[in-house]
Short mmCIF file of C-alpha atoms and ligand atoms in Angstrom, two decimals:
data_model
loop_
_atom_site.label_atom_id
_atom_site.label_comp_id
_atom_site.label_asym_id
_atom_site.label_seq_id
_atom_site.Cartn_x
_atom_site.Cartn_y
_atom_site.Cartn_z
CA MET O 740 86.72 -3.56 127.21
CA ALA O 741 87.97 -3.42 130.50
CA HIS O 742 86.79 -0.42 132.28
CA SER O 743 88.50 1.26 135.36
CA TYR O 744 86.87 1.64 138.67
CA SER O 745 89.50 3.73 140.45
CA ASP O 746 86.85 6.16 141.46
CA VAL O 747 84.47 3.62 142.97
CA SER O 748 87.07 1.85 145.65
CA PHE O 749 90.56 0.46 145.72
CA TRP O 750 89.03 -3.02 145.99
CA LEU O 751 87.34 -2.76 142.50
CA ASP O 752 90.32 -1.07 140.89
CA SER O 753 92.57 -3.79 142.01
CA ILE O 754 90.79 -6.46 140.16
CA ASP O 755 91.90 -6.73 136.83
CA GLY O 756 89.82 -6.82 133.66
CA ILE O 757 86.37 -6.01 134.86
CA ARG O 758 84.51 -5.72 131.61
CA GLU O 759 81.54 -3.27 130.76
CA PRO O 760 78.61 -5.84 130.96
CA ASP O 761 76.41 -6.47 127.92
CA VAL O 762 73.14 -5.05 128.28
CA PRO O 763 71.25 -8.40 128.98
CA GLU O 764 67.79 -9.64 127.48
CA LEU O 765 65.18 -9.39 130.00
CA PRO O 766 63.59 -12.97 130.78
CA ALA O 767 59.54 -12.78 130.60
CA GLU O 768 59.48 -14.45 133.92
CA THR O 769 61.60 -16.16 136.74
CA ASP O 770 60.90 -18.01 139.78
CA THR O 771 62.94 -15.74 142.41
CA ALA O 772 63.93 -12.50 141.62
CA ILE O 773 66.68 -10.84 143.54
CA ILE O 774 67.20 -7.04 143.30
CA GLY O 775 70.84 -5.86 144.04
CA ALA O 776 74.11 -8.18 143.45
CA GLY O 777 75.84 -6.90 146.57
CA LEU O 778 76.86 -9.30 149.17
CA THR O 779 73.12 -9.81 150.54
CA GLY O 780 71.77 -10.59 146.93
CA MET O 781 74.82 -13.02 146.40
CA TRP O 782 74.62 -14.87 149.66
CA THR O 783 70.85 -15.17 149.37
CA ALA O 784 71.09 -16.68 145.67
CA TYR O 785 74.00 -18.78 146.76
CA TYR O 786 72.24 -20.38 149.65
CA LEU O 787 69.12 -20.78 147.66
CA LYS O 788 70.66 -22.60 145.14
CA GLN O 789 72.45 -24.65 147.93
CA LYS O 790 69.38 -25.91 149.33
CA ASP O 791 67.33 -26.02 146.03
CA PRO O 792 69.79 -26.39 143.09
CA GLY O 793 66.83 -26.30 140.50
CA LEU O 794 65.67 -23.12 141.66
CA ASP O 795 65.45 -20.42 138.79
CA ILE O 796 66.98 -17.37 139.91
CA THR O 797 67.26 -13.94 138.16
CA VAL O 798 69.22 -11.16 139.94
CA PHE O 799 68.67 -7.37 138.76
CA GLU O 800 71.60 -5.01 139.62
CA ALA O 801 71.55 -1.48 138.53
CA GLU O 802 75.25 -1.05 138.04
CA ILE O 803 77.64 -3.84 138.21
CA VAL O 804 78.26 -6.72 140.79
CA GLY O 805 79.86 -5.24 144.14
CA TYR O 806 79.04 -1.44 143.03
CA GLY O 807 77.54 -0.68 146.18
CA ALA O 808 78.85 -1.00 149.74
CA SER O 809 79.77 -4.72 149.28
CA GLY O 810 82.72 -3.35 146.73
CA ARG O 811 83.78 -0.30 148.79
CA ASN O 812 83.82 -1.23 152.62
CA GLY O 813 86.49 -1.55 155.06
CA GLY O 814 86.80 -5.36 154.82
CA TRP O 815 86.08 -5.94 158.35
CA CYS O 816 84.20 -9.75 158.21
CA MET O 817 83.06 -9.37 161.92
CA GLY O 818 81.38 -11.58 164.40
CA GLU O 819 79.28 -8.72 165.64
CA ALA O 820 76.45 -6.82 164.13
CA TYR O 821 74.82 -3.13 164.50
CA GLY O 822 72.37 -3.00 167.04
CA LEU O 823 73.30 -6.55 168.82
CA ASN O 824 73.67 -4.95 172.07
CA THR O 825 70.07 -3.62 172.33
CA TYR O 826 68.87 -7.35 172.32
CA LEU O 827 71.42 -8.11 174.93
CA ALA O 828 70.45 -5.06 177.34
CA ASN O 829 67.03 -6.27 177.60
CA ALA O 830 66.12 -9.26 179.96
CA SER O 831 63.53 -10.65 177.50
CA THR O 832 65.34 -10.54 174.32
CA ARG O 833 68.95 -11.63 176.15
CA GLU O 834 68.74 -15.17 175.31
CA ALA O 835 67.68 -14.61 171.68
CA GLY O 836 70.49 -12.03 171.40
CA MET O 837 73.01 -14.50 172.77
CA ARG O 838 71.96 -16.98 170.18
CA LEU O 839 72.39 -14.42 167.46
CA TYR O 840 75.90 -13.46 168.85
CA ARG O 841 77.07 -17.20 168.50
CA GLU O 842 75.87 -17.30 165.11
CA MET O 843 77.63 -14.19 164.01
CA PHE O 844 80.71 -15.85 165.21
CA ASN O 845 80.11 -18.82 163.25
CA THR O 846 79.37 -16.59 160.42
CA VAL O 847 83.08 -15.38 160.15
CA ASP O 848 84.08 -18.93 159.77
CA GLU O 849 81.53 -19.71 157.29
CA VAL O 850 82.69 -16.97 155.08
CA GLY O 851 85.99 -18.50 155.33
CA ARG O 852 84.80 -21.97 154.76
CA VAL O 853 82.82 -21.14 151.60
CA SER O 854 85.36 -18.76 149.81
CA GLN O 855 87.99 -21.41 150.36
CA GLY O 856 85.56 -24.26 149.04
CA GLU O 857 84.61 -22.34 146.18
CA GLY O 858 88.11 -21.04 145.29
CA ILE O 859 87.25 -17.46 145.98
CA ASP O 860 90.34 -15.77 146.75
CA CYS O 861 89.21 -13.00 148.95
CA HIS O 862 92.23 -12.49 150.92
CA TYR O 863 90.73 -13.84 154.19
CA ALA O 864 92.90 -13.59 157.21
CA LYS O 865 91.15 -14.25 160.83
CA GLY O 866 93.64 -12.07 162.46
CA GLY O 867 91.23 -10.80 164.95
CA GLN O 868 89.91 -7.19 165.93
CA LEU O 869 91.91 -4.57 168.04
CA THR O 870 89.89 -1.77 169.59
CA VAL O 871 92.75 0.63 170.69
CA ALA O 872 92.42 2.93 173.84
CA GLN O 873 93.88 6.26 172.50
CA LEU O 874 93.16 8.13 175.67
CA PRO O 875 93.93 7.25 179.37
CA PHE O 876 90.23 6.71 180.19
CA HIS O 877 89.50 4.66 177.13
CA ALA O 878 91.36 1.94 178.89
CA GLU O 879 88.84 1.76 181.83
CA GLN O 880 86.03 1.91 179.19
CA ILE O 881 87.25 -0.70 177.21
CA LYS O 882 88.25 -3.07 180.13
CA GLN O 883 84.48 -2.62 181.47
CA GLY O 884 83.40 -3.63 177.88
CA VAL O 885 85.56 -6.77 178.19
CA ALA O 886 84.19 -7.34 181.69
CA TYR O 887 80.60 -7.10 180.62
CA LYS O 888 81.20 -9.71 177.69
CA HIS O 889 82.64 -12.34 180.30
CA SER O 890 79.87 -11.76 182.43
CA LEU O 891 77.48 -12.76 179.57
CA GLY O 892 79.32 -16.11 179.24
CA PHE O 893 82.08 -15.01 176.57
CA THR O 894 85.32 -16.53 177.21
CA GLU O 895 88.76 -15.00 177.70
CA ASN O 896 89.53 -16.66 174.20
CA GLU O 897 86.86 -14.53 172.47
CA TYR O 898 87.46 -11.14 174.16
CA ARG O 899 90.69 -10.16 175.91
CA TRP O 900 91.93 -7.18 177.46
CA LEU O 901 95.69 -6.49 176.44
CA GLU O 902 98.06 -4.75 178.64
CA PRO O 903 99.96 -1.84 176.82
CA GLU O 904 103.04 -3.88 176.48
CA GLU O 905 101.29 -6.88 174.80
CA ALA O 906 99.15 -4.67 172.87
CA GLY O 907 101.74 -2.41 171.58
CA GLU O 908 103.38 -5.76 170.06
CA ARG O 909 100.23 -5.88 167.85
CA ILE O 910 99.54 -2.21 167.02
CA SER O 911 102.08 0.40 168.10
CA THR O 912 99.28 2.88 169.22
CA ALA O 913 98.20 0.65 171.74
CA GLY O 914 101.63 0.75 173.35
CA LYS O 915 100.56 3.56 175.72
CA HIS O 916 97.14 2.55 177.13
CA GLY O 917 96.34 -1.08 175.89
CA ALA O 918 93.79 -2.44 173.69
CA ALA O 919 90.90 -5.09 173.44
CA PHE O 920 91.35 -8.03 171.32
CA ALA O 921 88.37 -9.86 169.75
CA ARG O 922 88.88 -13.20 168.14
CA HIS O 923 85.97 -13.65 165.64
CA CYS O 924 87.01 -11.06 162.91
CA ALA O 925 88.72 -11.54 159.58
CA ALA O 926 90.19 -8.86 157.13
CA ILE O 927 88.77 -9.62 153.55
CA GLN O 928 89.31 -7.91 150.20
CA PRO O 929 85.42 -7.45 149.92
CA ALA O 930 85.17 -6.92 146.02
CA ARG O 931 87.07 -10.06 145.47
CA LEU O 932 84.41 -11.74 147.69
CA VAL O 933 81.28 -10.41 146.09
CA ARG O 934 82.41 -10.66 142.58
CA GLY O 935 83.88 -14.31 143.18
CA LEU O 936 80.45 -15.35 144.46
CA ALA O 937 78.96 -13.83 141.45
CA GLU O 938 80.99 -16.19 139.35
CA VAL O 939 80.22 -19.25 141.48
CA LEU O 940 76.48 -18.41 141.02
CA ARG O 941 76.70 -17.79 137.09
CA ALA O 942 78.47 -21.16 137.01
CA LYS O 943 75.33 -22.56 138.72
CA GLY O 944 72.89 -21.29 136.31
CA VAL O 945 71.75 -17.94 138.15
CA LYS O 946 71.23 -15.03 135.72
CA ILE O 947 72.66 -11.85 136.77
CA LEU O 948 71.49 -8.86 134.81
CA GLU O 949 73.81 -5.84 135.35
CA ARG O 950 72.96 -2.38 134.23
CA THR O 951 69.28 -3.18 135.00
CA PRO O 952 67.80 -0.97 137.68
CA ALA O 953 64.50 -2.16 139.00
CA THR O 954 62.06 0.89 139.54
CA LYS O 955 59.25 -0.75 140.92
CA LEU O 956 58.63 -3.78 142.93
CA ALA O 957 55.39 -5.35 143.53
CA SER O 958 53.86 -8.93 144.45
CA ARG O 959 54.90 -11.16 141.50
CA VAL O 960 56.67 -8.38 139.21
CA VAL O 961 59.54 -6.54 138.88
CA THR O 962 59.30 -3.36 136.70
CA THR O 963 62.72 -2.13 134.73
CA ALA O 964 63.13 0.74 132.32
CA ARG O 965 63.10 -1.99 129.79
CA GLY O 966 60.07 -3.72 130.94
CA SER O 967 58.54 -6.01 133.51
CA VAL O 968 59.51 -9.66 134.73
CA ARG O 969 56.95 -11.89 136.35
CA ALA O 970 58.32 -13.50 139.49
CA ARG O 971 56.95 -15.87 142.00
CA ARG O 972 59.13 -14.10 144.65
CA VAL O 973 60.66 -10.83 144.82
CA LEU O 974 63.65 -10.47 147.25
CA ARG O 975 64.96 -6.89 147.72
CA ALA O 976 68.70 -6.49 148.56
CA THR O 977 69.25 -2.89 147.73
CA GLU O 978 70.48 -1.66 151.22
CA GLY O 979 71.57 2.06 151.23
CA TYR O 980 70.01 2.45 147.69
CA THR O 981 66.46 1.50 148.48
CA ALA O 982 65.17 4.97 148.15
CA SER O 983 65.91 4.46 144.34
CA ILE O 984 62.83 2.00 144.27
CA ALA O 985 59.27 3.84 143.86
CA GLY O 986 57.52 4.00 147.34
CA LEU O 987 60.52 3.25 149.64
CA LYS O 988 62.17 6.57 149.97
CA ARG O 989 61.87 6.57 153.90
CA ASN O 990 62.47 3.16 154.68
CA ILE O 991 66.44 3.06 154.81
CA MET O 992 68.55 6.07 155.32
CA PRO O 993 71.65 6.06 152.97
CA LEU O 994 74.59 7.38 155.05
CA TYR O 995 78.03 7.78 153.70
CA SER O 996 81.41 6.42 155.07
CA MET O 997 84.78 7.26 153.52
CA VAL O 998 87.76 5.20 152.96
CA THR O 999 91.52 5.86 151.91
CA ALA O 1000 94.10 3.32 150.96
CA THR O 1001 97.76 4.10 150.51
CA GLU O 1002 100.47 2.60 148.21
CA PRO O 1003 101.83 -0.61 149.39
CA LEU O 1004 104.28 0.07 152.48
CA PRO O 1005 107.69 -1.57 153.09
CA GLU O 1006 108.42 -3.91 155.78
CA ASP O 1007 110.02 -1.07 158.05
CA ALA O 1008 106.88 1.12 157.87
CA TRP O 1009 104.82 -1.94 158.92
CA ALA O 1010 107.47 -2.54 161.78
CA GLU O 1011 106.48 0.86 163.17
CA ILE O 1012 102.68 0.38 162.63
CA GLY O 1013 102.43 -3.27 163.83
CA LEU O 1014 99.31 -5.57 162.40
CA ALA O 1015 101.59 -8.52 161.57
CA GLU O 1016 98.43 -10.89 161.64
CA ARG O 1017 96.30 -8.59 159.69
CA GLU O 1018 94.26 -7.87 162.74
CA VAL O 1019 91.76 -4.98 161.76
CA PHE O 1020 91.55 -2.01 164.12
CA GLY O 1021 89.56 0.69 165.57
CA ASP O 1022 89.05 2.96 168.65
CA PRO O 1023 86.24 3.99 171.05
CA ARG O 1024 85.33 7.54 169.07
CA ARG O 1025 81.96 8.07 168.04
CA LEU O 1026 82.60 8.92 164.60
CA VAL O 1027 84.09 5.16 164.11
CA ILE O 1028 87.23 4.77 162.24
CA TYR O 1029 88.13 1.20 161.03
CA GLY O 1030 91.34 -0.07 159.45
CA GLN O 1031 93.38 -2.99 158.03
CA ARG O 1032 96.22 -3.94 156.57
CA THR O 1033 95.90 -5.35 152.98
CA LEU O 1034 97.29 -8.63 151.64
CA ASP O 1035 99.69 -6.39 149.41
CA ASN O 1036 100.60 -4.28 152.40
CA ARG O 1037 98.62 -1.19 152.10
CA PHE O 1038 97.15 0.77 154.82
CA VAL O 1039 93.30 1.20 154.40
CA LEU O 1040 91.28 3.46 156.86
CA GLY O 1041 87.76 4.20 156.94
CA GLY O 1042 85.51 6.60 158.91
CA ARG O 1043 83.05 9.19 159.28
CA ALA O 1044 79.40 9.59 157.94
CA ASN O 1045 77.65 12.02 155.77
CA TYR O 1046 74.13 12.31 154.77
CA TYR O 1047 72.91 14.52 151.92
CA PHE O 1048 69.46 16.17 152.08
CA GLY O 1049 66.55 14.13 150.59
CA SER O 1050 68.31 10.68 150.78
CA ARG O 1051 70.51 11.85 147.60
CA ARG O 1052 72.89 9.34 146.31
CA ARG O 1053 76.08 10.39 144.83
CA PRO O 1054 77.54 7.56 142.45
CA THR O 1055 81.13 7.98 143.46
CA ILE O 1056 82.86 10.38 146.14
CA PRO O 1057 86.26 11.96 144.89
CA PRO O 1058 89.40 11.36 146.72
CA THR O 1059 89.36 15.33 147.20
CA ASP O 1060 86.14 15.43 149.30
CA ALA O 1061 86.74 17.10 152.67
CA ASN O 1062 85.39 14.06 154.48
CA VAL O 1063 87.83 11.70 152.61
CA GLU O 1064 90.75 13.88 153.13
CA ARG O 1065 89.63 14.01 156.77
CA VAL O 1066 89.90 10.36 156.96
CA ALA O 1067 93.48 10.40 155.35
CA LYS O 1068 94.45 13.00 158.12
CA ILE O 1069 93.62 10.82 160.89
CA ALA O 1070 95.43 7.86 159.43
CA ARG O 1071 98.55 10.17 159.19
CA ASP O 1072 97.96 11.37 162.88
CA LEU O 1073 97.63 8.05 164.05
CA PHE O 1074 100.83 6.55 162.27
CA PRO O 1075 103.07 9.68 161.30
CA VAL O 1076 104.96 7.30 159.29
CA LEU O 1077 102.41 7.22 156.84
CA LYS O 1078 103.41 10.86 155.76
CA ASP O 1079 106.15 9.70 153.88
CA PHE O 1080 103.92 7.39 151.57
CA GLN O 1081 101.27 8.13 148.93
CA THR O 1082 97.55 7.98 149.41
CA THR O 1083 96.74 6.28 146.13
CA HIS O 1084 92.75 5.84 146.62
CA GLY O 1085 89.84 7.82 148.26
CA TRP O 1086 86.36 6.96 147.95
CA GLY O 1087 82.89 6.95 149.73
CA GLY O 1088 80.04 4.21 150.14
CA LEU O 1089 76.62 4.04 151.30
CA MET O 1090 75.50 2.32 154.34
CA GLY O 1091 71.93 1.43 155.12
CA VAL O 1092 70.38 2.79 158.36
CA PRO O 1093 66.86 1.61 159.35
CA ARG O 1094 64.88 3.85 161.89
CA HIS O 1095 65.72 1.34 164.78
CA TRP O 1096 69.57 1.10 163.75
CA ARG O 1097 69.62 -2.91 163.29
CA PRO O 1098 69.30 -5.52 160.65
CA CYS O 1099 66.02 -7.21 159.45
CA VAL O 1100 65.16 -10.08 157.37
CA THR O 1101 61.58 -10.60 156.47
CA TYR O 1102 59.59 -12.53 153.87
CA ASP O 1103 55.85 -13.02 153.36
CA SER O 1104 54.68 -15.97 151.33
CA THR O 1105 51.50 -14.83 150.36
CA SER O 1106 52.88 -11.82 148.46
CA GLY O 1107 56.07 -13.75 147.72
CA MET O 1108 57.95 -10.45 148.63
CA GLY O 1109 60.83 -10.09 151.00
CA TRP O 1110 64.07 -8.32 151.80
CA ALA O 1111 67.18 -8.19 153.87
CA GLY O 1112 69.49 -5.49 155.27
CA GLY O 1113 69.57 -2.57 157.39
CA TYR O 1114 73.14 -3.58 158.68
CA VAL O 1115 74.39 0.10 159.12
CA GLY O 1116 78.14 -0.13 158.60
CA GLU O 1117 78.55 -3.86 159.81
CA GLY O 1118 77.18 -5.95 157.32
CA VAL O 1119 80.03 -7.92 155.70
CA ALA O 1120 79.63 -11.06 157.75
CA ALA O 1121 75.91 -10.10 158.65
CA THR O 1122 74.84 -10.46 154.99
CA ASN O 1123 76.11 -13.99 154.86
CA LEU O 1124 73.56 -14.97 158.04
CA ALA O 1125 71.08 -12.74 156.42
CA GLY O 1126 71.09 -14.64 153.24
CA ARG O 1127 71.10 -17.85 154.96
CA ILE O 1128 67.94 -16.73 157.03
CA LEU O 1129 66.34 -15.48 154.17
CA SER O 1130 66.78 -18.63 152.00
CA ASP O 1131 65.11 -20.59 154.98
CA LEU O 1132 62.16 -18.33 155.22
CA VAL O 1133 61.78 -18.55 151.41
CA LEU O 1134 61.83 -22.32 151.52
CA ASP O 1135 59.81 -22.54 154.46
CA ARG O 1136 62.36 -24.27 156.48
CA GLU O 1137 61.82 -24.26 160.15
CA THR O 1138 65.24 -23.76 161.24
CA GLU O 1139 67.20 -22.37 164.18
CA LEU O 1140 67.99 -19.61 161.99
CA VAL O 1141 64.42 -18.29 161.31
CA ARG O 1142 64.02 -17.93 165.11
CA LEU O 1143 66.78 -15.31 165.32
CA PRO O 1144 65.73 -11.89 166.27
CA TRP O 1145 66.42 -10.02 163.20
CA VAL O 1146 63.36 -12.16 161.37
CA ASN O 1147 60.47 -9.40 160.79
CA ASP O 1148 62.22 -6.81 163.06
CA GLU O 1149 60.96 -4.11 160.75
CA ALA O 1150 61.53 -0.53 161.81
CA ARG O 1151 59.37 2.29 161.34
CA ARG O 1152 59.90 4.69 158.52
CA TRP O 1153 62.38 7.75 158.83
CA GLU O 1154 60.84 11.17 159.21
CA ILE O 1155 60.16 13.39 156.33
CA GLU O 1156 62.46 16.14 155.31
CA PRO O 1157 63.98 18.43 156.43
CA LEU O 1158 63.63 16.47 159.56
CA ARG O 1159 65.71 13.73 158.55
CA TRP O 1160 68.75 15.90 157.32
CA ILE O 1161 68.63 17.99 160.38
CA GLY O 1162 68.47 15.01 162.63
CA SER O 1163 71.33 13.18 160.96
CA ARG O 1164 73.63 16.19 160.64
CA GLY O 1165 72.70 17.17 164.15
CA VAL O 1166 73.85 13.58 165.65
CA ARG O 1167 76.99 13.93 163.56
CA TRP O 1168 77.88 17.26 164.83
CA ILE O 1169 77.19 16.28 168.59
CA GLY O 1170 79.38 12.93 168.00
CA TYR O 1171 82.15 15.34 166.72
CA GLN O 1172 81.69 17.56 169.60
CA ALA O 1173 82.11 14.71 172.12
CA ASP O 1174 85.07 13.28 170.33
CA ALA O 1175 86.94 16.73 170.18
CA GLU O 1176 86.11 17.55 173.86
CA GLU O 1177 87.53 13.98 175.04
CA ALA O 1178 90.54 14.29 172.91
CA ARG O 1179 91.22 17.60 174.38
CA THR O 1180 90.44 17.12 177.93
CA GLU O 1181 91.64 13.29 178.07
CA LYS O 1182 88.17 13.06 180.07
CA PRO O 1183 84.73 11.31 179.00
CA SER O 1184 82.59 13.89 177.76
CA VAL O 1185 79.67 14.15 180.12
CA PHE O 1186 76.97 16.25 178.16
CA TRP O 1187 77.44 15.54 174.35
CA GLY O 1188 78.65 11.63 174.79
CA PRO O 1189 75.39 10.53 176.41
CA VAL O 1190 73.40 12.93 174.01
CA PHE O 1191 75.21 11.12 171.02
CA ASP O 1192 74.62 7.68 172.38
CA LYS O 1193 71.01 8.26 172.86
CA LEU O 1194 70.30 9.67 169.49
CA SER O 1195 72.30 7.00 167.56
CA GLY O 1196 70.50 4.17 169.14
C1 FAD K 1334 82.57 2.72 153.07
C2 FAD K 1334 81.75 1.74 153.82
C3 FAD K 1334 82.66 0.99 154.73
C4 FAD K 1334 82.31 -0.38 155.40
N1 FAD K 1334 82.78 -1.04 156.06
C5 FAD K 1334 82.33 -2.18 156.49
C6 FAD K 1334 83.19 -3.02 157.42
O1 FAD K 1334 84.48 -2.87 157.46
N2 FAD K 1334 82.78 -4.36 158.02
C7 FAD K 1334 81.25 -4.46 157.90
O2 FAD K 1334 80.85 -5.46 158.49
N3 FAD K 1334 80.43 -3.65 157.12
C8 FAD K 1334 81.09 -2.49 156.53
N4 FAD K 1334 80.41 -1.80 155.70
C9 FAD K 1334 78.94 -2.05 155.60
C10 FAD K 1334 78.78 -3.24 154.40
O3 FAD K 1334 79.51 -2.92 153.52
C11 FAD K 1334 77.19 -3.43 154.21
O4 FAD K 1334 76.52 -3.74 155.20
C12 FAD K 1334 77.21 -4.49 153.12
O5 FAD K 1334 78.00 -4.61 152.10
C13 FAD K 1334 75.73 -4.62 152.41
O6 FAD K 1334 75.49 -5.35 151.41
P1 FAD K 1334 74.23 -5.19 150.63
O7 FAD K 1334 74.23 -6.37 149.61
O8 FAD K 1334 73.20 -5.57 151.38
O9 FAD K 1334 74.33 -3.71 149.81
P2 FAD K 1334 75.22 -3.22 148.70
O10 FAD K 1334 76.53 -3.81 148.74
O11 FAD K 1334 74.93 -1.68 148.97
O12 FAD K 1334 74.35 -3.83 147.47
C14 FAD K 1334 73.14 -3.42 147.17
C15 FAD K 1334 73.19 -3.35 145.51
O13 FAD K 1334 71.91 -2.98 144.83
C16 FAD K 1334 72.11 -2.31 143.65
N5 FAD K 1334 71.08 -1.36 143.34
C17 FAD K 1334 70.41 -0.51 144.03
N6 FAD K 1334 69.35 -0.10 143.49
C18 FAD K 1334 69.04 -1.03 142.72
C19 FAD K 1334 67.69 -0.85 141.68
N7 FAD K 1334 66.82 -0.30 141.96
N8 FAD K 1334 67.57 -1.86 141.04
C20 FAD K 1334 68.75 -2.79 140.73
N9 FAD K 1334 69.84 -2.91 141.75
C21 FAD K 1334 69.77 -1.99 142.62
C22 FAD K 1334 73.35 -1.46 144.00
O14 FAD K 1334 73.92 -1.00 142.86
C23 FAD K 1334 74.18 -2.58 144.81
O15 FAD K 1334 74.76 -3.09 143.88
C24 FAD K 1334 80.92 -0.74 155.15
C25 FAD K 1334 79.99 0.19 154.21
C26 FAD K 1334 80.55 1.20 153.49
C27 FAD K 1334 79.86 1.99 152.56
#
């Protein structure tokens, strides 16, 4: 029987006929076990199968394919990744950081190529990304960012400052102070991508065991509530849910981000908003927002982060949650025309934050254990690159990808409670103070702003 996922996300809700999965038989053994059927798990399986078609792969998924962040995110398939700037800021890692940057640009096209080639209709539109100057001083700040990118060798075609008139034609809120345009970004329907990949993998013989949480992982064995499976390799792709596995509570901090979607808007409303090419958009505020126009003309906006004591995970976040409602209010404040239309969906999802705030891909051929993740809130495209890297590491291929700086870049563990809770709530509070002060004074926050930047990495 078809099951409703309207409380999980608009993206999953809008896919017809997702059935309650059968509880599958556990195999006694498998060659490669992948834990988690989000984009990391699916891309890793995809490239492993592509490079070694005979490989026996079993994916263990606690809920259903795409139940995690991959089926709930803002749908920005972006040619950047969290923490990339830290490699560029340091002379000794700059060259490697630039290779990573270029590879992230390629990744946006790779996602488009594979989805098209495999017949996955994920509503991919490479319309680029707008960073809107909402306040007068943002314009200077954003222009400096574009100039910095050019000084590193990026071209005007890749990053461009748009004066208010030109910017306003793309998105009305930029008509006052301008915006930056980044070419390498696509808007997608993320649940269609992750579930489409799962279909492709099943057709290639990959076993995907839904409703089968792993409780413990060790070298050559995956333990579930229904028994154990022997595996030559065990690859973890559990991101914000990592704390659910024995012994891994402090590895990745689960942080919630909230999203809202409206009913489909008529053309005259879109004429007031813009985004004719399905550009995605955000602005420089610290408690980030991310928006897109869906293929069926809904306005989707996400933002804000929330952490619950003890890395607690809530399966779903209701649309009435105060943080979800705040995101809906930001949408209406930015575009008053939205007040005339219904917000049909509101949800939350878990991002995974490592202590050093940047992704990691790692594999130990002796134990056969590896993992990829730690994308913070920027993993839609990064999961593809991580999957390509992890598959090369697993198959012991000496490629350019395994020399990228994410490889073995493991962070130390997070602090114990209540420090974790105090720290994350504190950083959020500081970010809020800085944003509120800047909105009020229209000047950069000289105290809270730098404190936030320092603490959030
Ligand atoms: C609200 C929100 C908005 C975002 N917006 C964007 C965006 O616009 N652009 C962008 O680039 N990034 C965005 N991100 C981040 C991006 O979605 C993630 O980085 C990416 O989807 C991570 O994919 P993943 O496969 O590693 O993790 P997930 O998709 O979270 O998958 C992990 C899977 O593991 C399963 N699992 C967990 N524990 C177990 C277990 N013990 N046993 C078996 N299975 C288990 C879960 O059920 C889940 O399906 C957003 C994230 C959120 C939450």
